[in-house]
Short mmCIF file of C-alpha atoms in Angstrom, two decimals:
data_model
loop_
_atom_site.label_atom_id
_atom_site.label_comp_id
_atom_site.label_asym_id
_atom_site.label_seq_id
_atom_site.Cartn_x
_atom_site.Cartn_y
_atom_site.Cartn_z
CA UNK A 253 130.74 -4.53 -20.43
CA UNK A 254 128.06 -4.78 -17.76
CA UNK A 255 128.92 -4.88 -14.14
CA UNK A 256 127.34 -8.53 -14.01
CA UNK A 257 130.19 -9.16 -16.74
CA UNK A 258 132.91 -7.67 -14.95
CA UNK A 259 132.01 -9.34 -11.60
CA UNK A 260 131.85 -12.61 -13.70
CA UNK A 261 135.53 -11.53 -14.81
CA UNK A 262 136.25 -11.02 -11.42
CA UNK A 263 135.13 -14.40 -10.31
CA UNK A 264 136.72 -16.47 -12.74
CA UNK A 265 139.58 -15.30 -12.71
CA UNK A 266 141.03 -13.86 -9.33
CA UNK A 267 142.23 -16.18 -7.69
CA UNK A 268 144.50 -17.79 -10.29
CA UNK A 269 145.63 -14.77 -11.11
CA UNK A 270 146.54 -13.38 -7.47
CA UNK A 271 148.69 -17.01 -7.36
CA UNK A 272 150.18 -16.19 -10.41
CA UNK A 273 151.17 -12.71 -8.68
CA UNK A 274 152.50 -14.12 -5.41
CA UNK A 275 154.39 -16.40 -7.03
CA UNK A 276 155.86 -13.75 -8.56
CA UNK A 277 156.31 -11.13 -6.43
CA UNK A 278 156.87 -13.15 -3.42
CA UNK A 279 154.58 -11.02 -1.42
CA UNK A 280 150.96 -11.20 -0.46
CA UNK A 281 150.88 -7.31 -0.51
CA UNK A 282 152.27 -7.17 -3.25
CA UNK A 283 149.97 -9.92 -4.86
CA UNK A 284 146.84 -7.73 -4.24
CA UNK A 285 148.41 -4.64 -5.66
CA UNK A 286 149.27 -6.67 -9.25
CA UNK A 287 146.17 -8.10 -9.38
CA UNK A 288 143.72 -5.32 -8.69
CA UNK A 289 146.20 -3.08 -11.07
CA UNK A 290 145.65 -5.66 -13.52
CA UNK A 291 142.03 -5.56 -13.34
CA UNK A 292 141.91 -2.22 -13.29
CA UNK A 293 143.92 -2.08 -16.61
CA UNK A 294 141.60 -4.93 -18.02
CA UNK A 295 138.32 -3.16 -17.62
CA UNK A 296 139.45 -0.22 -19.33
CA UNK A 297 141.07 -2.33 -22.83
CA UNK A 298 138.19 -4.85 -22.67
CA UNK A 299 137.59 -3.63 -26.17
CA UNK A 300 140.35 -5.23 -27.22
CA UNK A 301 140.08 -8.21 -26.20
CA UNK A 302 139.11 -10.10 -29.73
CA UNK A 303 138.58 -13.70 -28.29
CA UNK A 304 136.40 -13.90 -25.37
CA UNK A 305 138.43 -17.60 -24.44
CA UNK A 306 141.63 -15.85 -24.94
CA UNK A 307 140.92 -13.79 -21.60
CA UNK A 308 143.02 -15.72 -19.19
CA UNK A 309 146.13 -15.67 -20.81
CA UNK A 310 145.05 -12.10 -21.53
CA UNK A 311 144.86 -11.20 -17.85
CA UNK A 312 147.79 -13.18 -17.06
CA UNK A 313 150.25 -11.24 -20.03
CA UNK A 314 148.68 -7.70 -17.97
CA UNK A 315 149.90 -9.06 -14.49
CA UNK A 316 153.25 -9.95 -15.98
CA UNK A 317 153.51 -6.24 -17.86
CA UNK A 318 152.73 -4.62 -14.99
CA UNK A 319 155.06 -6.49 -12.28
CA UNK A 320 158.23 -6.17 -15.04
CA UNK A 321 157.15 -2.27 -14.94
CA UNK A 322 157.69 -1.97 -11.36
CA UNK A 323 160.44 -3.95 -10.81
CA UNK A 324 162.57 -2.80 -13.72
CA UNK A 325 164.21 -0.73 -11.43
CA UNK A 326 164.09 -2.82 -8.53
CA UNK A 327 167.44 -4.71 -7.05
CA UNK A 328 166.46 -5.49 -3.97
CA UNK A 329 167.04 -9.33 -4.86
CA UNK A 330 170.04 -11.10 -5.92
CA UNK A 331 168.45 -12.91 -8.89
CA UNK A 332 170.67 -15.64 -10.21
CA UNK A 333 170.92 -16.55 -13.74
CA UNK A 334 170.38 -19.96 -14.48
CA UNK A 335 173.78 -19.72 -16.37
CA UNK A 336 175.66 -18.86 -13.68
CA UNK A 337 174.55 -21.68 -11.75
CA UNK A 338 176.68 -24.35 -13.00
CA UNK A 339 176.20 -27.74 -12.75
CA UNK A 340 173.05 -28.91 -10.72
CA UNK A 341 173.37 -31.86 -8.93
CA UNK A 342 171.68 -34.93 -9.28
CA UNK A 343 168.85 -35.22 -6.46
CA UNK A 344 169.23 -39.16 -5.56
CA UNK A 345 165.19 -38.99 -5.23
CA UNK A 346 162.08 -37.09 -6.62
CA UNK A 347 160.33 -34.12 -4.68
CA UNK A 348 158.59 -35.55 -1.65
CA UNK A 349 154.76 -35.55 -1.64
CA UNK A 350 154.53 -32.84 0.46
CA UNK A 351 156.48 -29.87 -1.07
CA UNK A 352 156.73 -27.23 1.55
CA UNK A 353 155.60 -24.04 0.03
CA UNK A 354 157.57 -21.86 1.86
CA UNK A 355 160.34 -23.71 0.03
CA UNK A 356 159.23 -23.63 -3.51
CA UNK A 357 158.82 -19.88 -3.17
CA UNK A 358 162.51 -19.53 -2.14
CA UNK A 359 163.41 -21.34 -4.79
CA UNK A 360 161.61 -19.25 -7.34
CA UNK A 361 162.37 -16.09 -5.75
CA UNK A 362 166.30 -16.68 -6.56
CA UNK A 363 165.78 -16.95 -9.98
CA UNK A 364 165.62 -14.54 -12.17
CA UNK A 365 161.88 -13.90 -14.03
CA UNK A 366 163.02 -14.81 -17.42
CA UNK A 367 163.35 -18.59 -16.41
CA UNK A 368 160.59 -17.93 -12.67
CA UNK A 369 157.65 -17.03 -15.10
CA UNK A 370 157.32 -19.98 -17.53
CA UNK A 371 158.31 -22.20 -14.49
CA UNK A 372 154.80 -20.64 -12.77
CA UNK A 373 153.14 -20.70 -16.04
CA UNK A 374 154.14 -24.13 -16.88
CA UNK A 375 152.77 -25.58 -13.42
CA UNK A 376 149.40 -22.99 -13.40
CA UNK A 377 148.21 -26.27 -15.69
CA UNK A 378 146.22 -25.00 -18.75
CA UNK A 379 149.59 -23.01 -20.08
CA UNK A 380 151.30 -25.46 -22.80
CA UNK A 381 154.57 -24.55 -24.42
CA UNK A 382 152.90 -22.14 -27.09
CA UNK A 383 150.47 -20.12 -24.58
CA UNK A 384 154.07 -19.70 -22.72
CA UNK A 385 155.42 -18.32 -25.82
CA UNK A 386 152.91 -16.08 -26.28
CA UNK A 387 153.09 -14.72 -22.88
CA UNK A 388 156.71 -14.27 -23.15
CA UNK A 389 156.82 -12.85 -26.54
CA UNK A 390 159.49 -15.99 -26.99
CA UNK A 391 160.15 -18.17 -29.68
CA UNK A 392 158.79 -21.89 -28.61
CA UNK A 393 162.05 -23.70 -28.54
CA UNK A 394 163.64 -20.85 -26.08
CA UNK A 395 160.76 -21.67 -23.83
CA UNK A 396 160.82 -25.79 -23.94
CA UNK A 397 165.36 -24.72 -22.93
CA UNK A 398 164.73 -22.50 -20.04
CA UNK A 399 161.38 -24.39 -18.97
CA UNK A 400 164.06 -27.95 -18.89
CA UNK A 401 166.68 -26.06 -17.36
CA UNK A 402 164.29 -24.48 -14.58
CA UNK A 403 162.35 -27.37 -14.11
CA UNK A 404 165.71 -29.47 -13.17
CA UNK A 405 166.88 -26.83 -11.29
CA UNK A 406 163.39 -26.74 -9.13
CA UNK A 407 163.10 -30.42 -8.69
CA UNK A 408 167.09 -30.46 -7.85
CA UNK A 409 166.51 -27.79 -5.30
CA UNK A 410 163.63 -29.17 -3.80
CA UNK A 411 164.53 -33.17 -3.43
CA UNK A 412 167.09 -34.25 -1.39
CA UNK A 413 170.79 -34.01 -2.23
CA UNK A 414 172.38 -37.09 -4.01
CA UNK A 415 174.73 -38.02 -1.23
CA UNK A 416 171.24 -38.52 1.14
CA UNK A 417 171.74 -42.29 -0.18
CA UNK A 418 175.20 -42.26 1.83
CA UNK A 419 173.87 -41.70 5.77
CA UNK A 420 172.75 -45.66 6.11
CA UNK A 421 169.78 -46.09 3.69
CA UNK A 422 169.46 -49.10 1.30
CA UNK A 423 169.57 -48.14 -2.48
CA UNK A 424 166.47 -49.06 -3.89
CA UNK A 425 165.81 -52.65 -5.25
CA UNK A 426 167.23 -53.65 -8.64
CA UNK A 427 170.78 -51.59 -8.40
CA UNK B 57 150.02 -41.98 -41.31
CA UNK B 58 151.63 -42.83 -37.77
CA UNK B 59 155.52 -43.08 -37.13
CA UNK B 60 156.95 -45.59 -34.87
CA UNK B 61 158.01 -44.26 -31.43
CA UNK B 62 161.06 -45.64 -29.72
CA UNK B 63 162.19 -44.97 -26.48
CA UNK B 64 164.33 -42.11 -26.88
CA UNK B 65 161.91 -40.05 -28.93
CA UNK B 66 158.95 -41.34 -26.11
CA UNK B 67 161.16 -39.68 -23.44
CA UNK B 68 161.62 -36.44 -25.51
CA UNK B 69 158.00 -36.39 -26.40
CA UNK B 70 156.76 -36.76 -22.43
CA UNK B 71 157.58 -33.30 -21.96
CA UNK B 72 155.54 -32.06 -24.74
CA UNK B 73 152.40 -34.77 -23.86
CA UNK B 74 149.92 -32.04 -22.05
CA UNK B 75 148.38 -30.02 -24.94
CA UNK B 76 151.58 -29.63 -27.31
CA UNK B 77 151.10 -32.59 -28.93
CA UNK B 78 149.00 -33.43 -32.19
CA UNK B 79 146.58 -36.14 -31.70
CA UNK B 80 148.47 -38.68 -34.53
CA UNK B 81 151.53 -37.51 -31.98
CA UNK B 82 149.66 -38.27 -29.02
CA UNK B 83 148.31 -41.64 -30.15
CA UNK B 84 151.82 -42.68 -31.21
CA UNK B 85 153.17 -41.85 -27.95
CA UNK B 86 150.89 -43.71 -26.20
CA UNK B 87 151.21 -46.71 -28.16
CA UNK B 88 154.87 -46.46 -27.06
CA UNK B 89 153.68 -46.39 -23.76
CA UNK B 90 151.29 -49.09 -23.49
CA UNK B 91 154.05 -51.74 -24.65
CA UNK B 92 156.96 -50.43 -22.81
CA UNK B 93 157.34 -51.00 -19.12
CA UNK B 94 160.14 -48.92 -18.57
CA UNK B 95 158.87 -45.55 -20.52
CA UNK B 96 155.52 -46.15 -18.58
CA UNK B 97 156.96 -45.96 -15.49
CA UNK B 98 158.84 -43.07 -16.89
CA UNK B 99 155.91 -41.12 -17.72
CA UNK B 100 153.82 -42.20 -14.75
CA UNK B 101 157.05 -40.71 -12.54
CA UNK B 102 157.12 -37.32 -14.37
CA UNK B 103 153.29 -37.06 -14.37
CA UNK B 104 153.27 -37.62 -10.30
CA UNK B 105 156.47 -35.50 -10.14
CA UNK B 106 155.10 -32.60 -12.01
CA UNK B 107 151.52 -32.95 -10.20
CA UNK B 108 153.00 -32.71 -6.52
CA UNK B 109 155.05 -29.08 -7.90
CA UNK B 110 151.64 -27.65 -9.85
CA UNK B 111 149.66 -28.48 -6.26
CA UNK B 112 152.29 -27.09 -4.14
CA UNK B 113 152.67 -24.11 -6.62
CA UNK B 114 148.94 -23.42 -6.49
CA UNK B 115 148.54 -23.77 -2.84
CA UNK B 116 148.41 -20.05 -2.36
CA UNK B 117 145.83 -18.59 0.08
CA UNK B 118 143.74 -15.31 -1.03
CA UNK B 119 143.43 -12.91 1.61
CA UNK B 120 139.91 -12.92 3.22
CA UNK B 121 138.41 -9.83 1.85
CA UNK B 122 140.35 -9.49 -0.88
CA UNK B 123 137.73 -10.44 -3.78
CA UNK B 124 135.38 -7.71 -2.20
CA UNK B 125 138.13 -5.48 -2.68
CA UNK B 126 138.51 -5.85 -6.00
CA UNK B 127 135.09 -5.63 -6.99
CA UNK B 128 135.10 -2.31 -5.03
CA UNK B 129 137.95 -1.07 -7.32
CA UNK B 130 136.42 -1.90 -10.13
CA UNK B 131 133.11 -0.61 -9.83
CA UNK B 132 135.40 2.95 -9.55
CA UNK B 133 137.09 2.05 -12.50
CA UNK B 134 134.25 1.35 -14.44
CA UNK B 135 132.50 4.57 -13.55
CA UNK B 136 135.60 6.73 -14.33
CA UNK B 137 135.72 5.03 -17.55
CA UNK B 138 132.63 5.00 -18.26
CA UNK B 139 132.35 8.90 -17.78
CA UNK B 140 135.63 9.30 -19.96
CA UNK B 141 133.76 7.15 -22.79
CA UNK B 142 130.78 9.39 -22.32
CA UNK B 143 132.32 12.55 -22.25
CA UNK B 144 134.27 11.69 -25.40
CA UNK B 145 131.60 10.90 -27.49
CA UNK B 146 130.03 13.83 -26.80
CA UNK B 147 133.33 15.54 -26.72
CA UNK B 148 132.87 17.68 -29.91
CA UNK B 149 129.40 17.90 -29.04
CA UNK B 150 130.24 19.61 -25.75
CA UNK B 151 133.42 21.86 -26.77
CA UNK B 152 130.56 23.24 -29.12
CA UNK B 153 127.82 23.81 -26.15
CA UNK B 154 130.64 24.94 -24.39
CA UNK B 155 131.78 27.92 -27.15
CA UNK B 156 127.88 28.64 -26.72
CA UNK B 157 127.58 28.34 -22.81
CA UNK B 158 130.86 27.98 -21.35
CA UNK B 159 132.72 25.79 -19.29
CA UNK B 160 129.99 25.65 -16.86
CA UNK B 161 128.04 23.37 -19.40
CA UNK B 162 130.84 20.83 -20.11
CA UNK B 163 130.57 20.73 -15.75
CA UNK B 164 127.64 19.75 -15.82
CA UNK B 165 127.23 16.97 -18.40
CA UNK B 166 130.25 15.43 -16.71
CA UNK B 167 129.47 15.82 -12.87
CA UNK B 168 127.66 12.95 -11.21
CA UNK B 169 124.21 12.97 -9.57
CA UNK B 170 124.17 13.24 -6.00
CA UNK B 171 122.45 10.86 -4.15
CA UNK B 172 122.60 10.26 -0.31
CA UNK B 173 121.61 6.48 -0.27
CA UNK B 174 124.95 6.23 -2.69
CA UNK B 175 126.81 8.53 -0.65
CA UNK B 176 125.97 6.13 2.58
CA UNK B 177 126.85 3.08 0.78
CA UNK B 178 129.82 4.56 -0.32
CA UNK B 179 130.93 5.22 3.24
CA UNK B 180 129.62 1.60 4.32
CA UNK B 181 132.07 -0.08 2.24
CA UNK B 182 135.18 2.06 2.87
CA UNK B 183 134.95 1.49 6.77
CA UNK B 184 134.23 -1.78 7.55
CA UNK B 185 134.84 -2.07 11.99
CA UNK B 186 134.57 0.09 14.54
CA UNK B 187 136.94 -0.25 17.22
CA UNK B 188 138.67 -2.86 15.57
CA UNK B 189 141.80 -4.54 16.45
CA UNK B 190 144.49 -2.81 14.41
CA UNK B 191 147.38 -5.12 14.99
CA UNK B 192 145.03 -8.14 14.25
CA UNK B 193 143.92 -6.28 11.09
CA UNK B 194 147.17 -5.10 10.11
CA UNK B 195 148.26 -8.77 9.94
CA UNK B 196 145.28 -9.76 8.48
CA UNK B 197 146.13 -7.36 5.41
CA UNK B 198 149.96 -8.37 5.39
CA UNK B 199 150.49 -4.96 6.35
CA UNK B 200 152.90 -4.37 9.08
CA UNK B 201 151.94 -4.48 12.94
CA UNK B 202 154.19 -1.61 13.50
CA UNK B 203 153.42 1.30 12.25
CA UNK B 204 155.54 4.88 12.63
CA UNK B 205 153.51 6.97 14.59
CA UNK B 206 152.47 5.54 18.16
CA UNK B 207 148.47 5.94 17.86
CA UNK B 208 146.13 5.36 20.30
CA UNK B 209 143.55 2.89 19.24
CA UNK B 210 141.47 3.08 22.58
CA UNK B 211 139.47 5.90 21.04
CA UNK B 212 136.99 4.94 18.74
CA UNK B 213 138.94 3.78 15.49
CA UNK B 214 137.48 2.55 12.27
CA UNK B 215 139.45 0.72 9.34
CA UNK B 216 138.49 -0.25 5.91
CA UNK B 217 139.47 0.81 2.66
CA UNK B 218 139.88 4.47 1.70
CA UNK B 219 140.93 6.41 -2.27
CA UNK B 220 144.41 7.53 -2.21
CA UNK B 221 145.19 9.25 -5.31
CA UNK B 222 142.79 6.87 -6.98
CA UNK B 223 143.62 3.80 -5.70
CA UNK B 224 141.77 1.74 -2.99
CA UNK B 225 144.17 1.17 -0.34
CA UNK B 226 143.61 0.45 3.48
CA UNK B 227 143.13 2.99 6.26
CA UNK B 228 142.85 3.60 9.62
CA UNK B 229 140.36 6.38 10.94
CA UNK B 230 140.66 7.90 14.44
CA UNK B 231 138.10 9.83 15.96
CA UNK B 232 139.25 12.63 19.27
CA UNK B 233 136.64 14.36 20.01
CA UNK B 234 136.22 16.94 17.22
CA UNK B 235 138.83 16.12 15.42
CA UNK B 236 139.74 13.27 12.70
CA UNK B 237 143.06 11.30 11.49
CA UNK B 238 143.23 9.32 8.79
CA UNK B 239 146.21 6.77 8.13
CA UNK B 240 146.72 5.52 4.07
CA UNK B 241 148.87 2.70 4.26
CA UNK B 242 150.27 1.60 0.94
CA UNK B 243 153.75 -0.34 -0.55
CA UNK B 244 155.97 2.90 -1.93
CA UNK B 245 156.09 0.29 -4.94
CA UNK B 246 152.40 1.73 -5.82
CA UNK B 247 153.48 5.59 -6.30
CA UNK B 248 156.04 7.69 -7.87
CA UNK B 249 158.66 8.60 -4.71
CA UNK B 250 159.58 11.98 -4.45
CA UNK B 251 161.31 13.63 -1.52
CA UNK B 252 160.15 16.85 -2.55
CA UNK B 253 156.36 16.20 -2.56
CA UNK B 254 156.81 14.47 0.82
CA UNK B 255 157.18 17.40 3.39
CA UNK B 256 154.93 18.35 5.58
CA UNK B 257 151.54 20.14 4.36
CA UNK B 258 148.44 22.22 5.88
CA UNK B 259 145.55 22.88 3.72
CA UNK B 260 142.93 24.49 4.58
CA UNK B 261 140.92 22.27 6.71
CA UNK B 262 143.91 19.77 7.26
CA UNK B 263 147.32 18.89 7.80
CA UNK B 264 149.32 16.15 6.13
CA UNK B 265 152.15 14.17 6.97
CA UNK B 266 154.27 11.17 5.28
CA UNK B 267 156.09 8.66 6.59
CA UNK B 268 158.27 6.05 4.76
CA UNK B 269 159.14 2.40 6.77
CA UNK B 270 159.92 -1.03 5.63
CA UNK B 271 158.67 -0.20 1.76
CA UNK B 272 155.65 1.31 3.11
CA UNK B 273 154.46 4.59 3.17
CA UNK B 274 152.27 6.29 5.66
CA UNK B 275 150.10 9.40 4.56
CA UNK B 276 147.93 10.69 7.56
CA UNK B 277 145.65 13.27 7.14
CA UNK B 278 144.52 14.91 10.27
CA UNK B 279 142.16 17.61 11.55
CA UNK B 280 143.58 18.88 14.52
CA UNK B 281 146.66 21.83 15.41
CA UNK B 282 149.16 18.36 15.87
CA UNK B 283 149.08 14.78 15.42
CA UNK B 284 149.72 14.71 19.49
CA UNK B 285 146.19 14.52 20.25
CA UNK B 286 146.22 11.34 18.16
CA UNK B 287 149.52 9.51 19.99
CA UNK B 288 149.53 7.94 22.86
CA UNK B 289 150.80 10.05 26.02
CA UNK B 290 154.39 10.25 27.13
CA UNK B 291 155.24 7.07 28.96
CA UNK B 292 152.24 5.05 28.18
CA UNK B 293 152.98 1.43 26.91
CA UNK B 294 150.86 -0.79 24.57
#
């Protein structure tokens, strides 16, 4: 492929892809390492790529390879298992508009990547339930479970607790 | 032929309604929709809901510098494999010229042209200031401001992006009259660790010396007898 082609890959596809990392990873640094690994690894099996419009989730399986490769080993975080969780209380309101990022990222950093990366993939907005799948190597129906049960956990985590409704405000009209 | 859709089945469906549904599916849904108050709001909740996550999710910001980076590393990859392509095509070709003429012919089919307009470019990209700020461009890189050895960056110091074992990873050059430091900076998650190949080195034109702190690792390559010449003196604060 011609440089033109592989700045053109470059272009179209770096910055979703160094999101996808961070949100990952967690780290910035870490971030640019994934996603310059992954294009590194991209330009050398661009030969078998079959389906030029296949390329992002393409890029986007590499990233994942590569960040499960290095932190295979890796404990450094207390990941929880959505299992172990429990029961998840009901927030008494949605997310508010402005979701603070910092938070979101806490929240995905303490789970663990089996249930973090179809969250990401799920809200990186061209992935549907089968490109997750694919990505994952995952039958559908074991995506759509962990997707519900990480999505509820997310919004749960990041709205405010049920008992918010208690400290003096009005419930809302109609109850 | 459509099915009817009821309210229970329109809530299951919602969370399939982006691209996982078949258009007879989607058209049913929405019919739902369009006559029931209740499962409209519904969906109009989940669809705001989900939007204000996917923006806050996306709302990452890319380092400045960072796609110029990249296209840096590729261009090397692209040349390394494009070399390795070459020289395997013509593999059998060469281990033949080579029974005839010897190693010195595969050499020379693989070794690149020298050329010093390259050569300058080359060197323009990898240091990019002079005299720059190094705790301002530390931070700028998400690199730590505080780094192991206690440099001093009031003689002329360049930074930009230097090869370490093949990868493109920031550096910090430091210039003392005839003599030259580098500094590699790079996250230990980016190389094999091991203690043994860590020690202190001196090659012929060069010493070398690691340091490990906060996941990082430190490889500074310098010119001189010690890496004194380098530090700041005894007593002198920042």
């Amino acid at each position: 492929m011609s440089s033109l082609s592989v700045r053109e890959l470059i272009d179209s596809h770096y910055q979703p892809l160094f999101r996808y990392a961070y949100r990952l990873s967690g780290s910035s640094a870490d971030a640019e390492d994934l996603t310059q690994e992954t294009f590194g690894k991209a330009i050398q099996r661009l030969a078998q790529l079959r389906q030029a419009e296949r390329v992002k989730p393409w890029l986007f399986r590499i990233l994942r390879n590569e960040y499960l490769r290095r932190v295979r080993d890796d404990r450094r975080h207390r990941l929880t298992p959505l299992e172990q969780l429990g029961e998840i209380p009901q927030p008494a309101a949605d997310p508010p508009a402005d979701i603070d990022p910092a938070t979101l990222q806490a929240v995905l950093n303490e789970l663990d990547e089996t249930f973090r990366t179809p969250l990401i993939l799920y809200y990186f907005e061209d992935f549907s339930y089968r490109d997750i799948a694919e990505q994952m190597d995952l039958p559908i129906g074991t995506v759509m479970s962990r997707l519900a049960r990480a999505k509820a956990h997310l919004r749960a985590k990041l709205s405010p607790p049920a008992d918010a409704s208690a400290n003096g405000r009005h419930p809302p009209d109609g109850f | 032929m459509g099915f009817s859709v009821d309210c229970h089945l329109s809530r299951l469906m919602l969370a399939f309604r982006r691209s996982d549904l078949t258009a007879e599916d989607a058209a049913s849904l929405d019919a739902h929709l369009g006559g029931c108050a209740a499962c409209s709001a519904a969906a109009r909740r989940e669809i705001a809901v989900d939007s204000r996550i996917a923006s806050a999710m996306t709302a990452v910001p890319v380092p400045t510098g960072f796609r110029e980076r990249l296209v840096r590393s590729a261009e090397g990859v692209q040349r390394v494999a494009w070399r390795r392509r070459v020289a395997a095509r013509a593999g059998w070709a060469a281990l033949a010229a080579a029974v005839l003429v010897g190693f010195a012919g595969y050499a020379w089919w693989t070794k690149p042209t020298l050329d010093s307009y390259a050569a300058g470019n080359e060197f323009d990209r990898q240091i990019e200031y002079a005299n720059a700020d190094v705790p301002a461009w530390l931070k700028d890189r998400g690199l730590p401001e505080q780094l192991p050895f206690d440099f001093d960056f009031r003689m002329p110091t360049f930074t930009g992006t230097g090869q370490l074992h093949g990868r493109d990873v920031p550096v910090i050059m430091l210039v003392n009259g005839p003599h030259v430091a580098r500094v590699f900076i790079a996250r230990e998650s980016a190389f094999h660790i091991q203690p043994d190949k860590l020690i202190d080195a001196q090659t012929s034109r060069c010493k070398a010396t690691i340091a490990r702190q906060g996941g990082f690792v430190y490889v500074v390559l310098y010119t001189s007898d010690t890496l004194d010449v380098f530090l700041k003196p005894p007593g002198q604060k920042a």
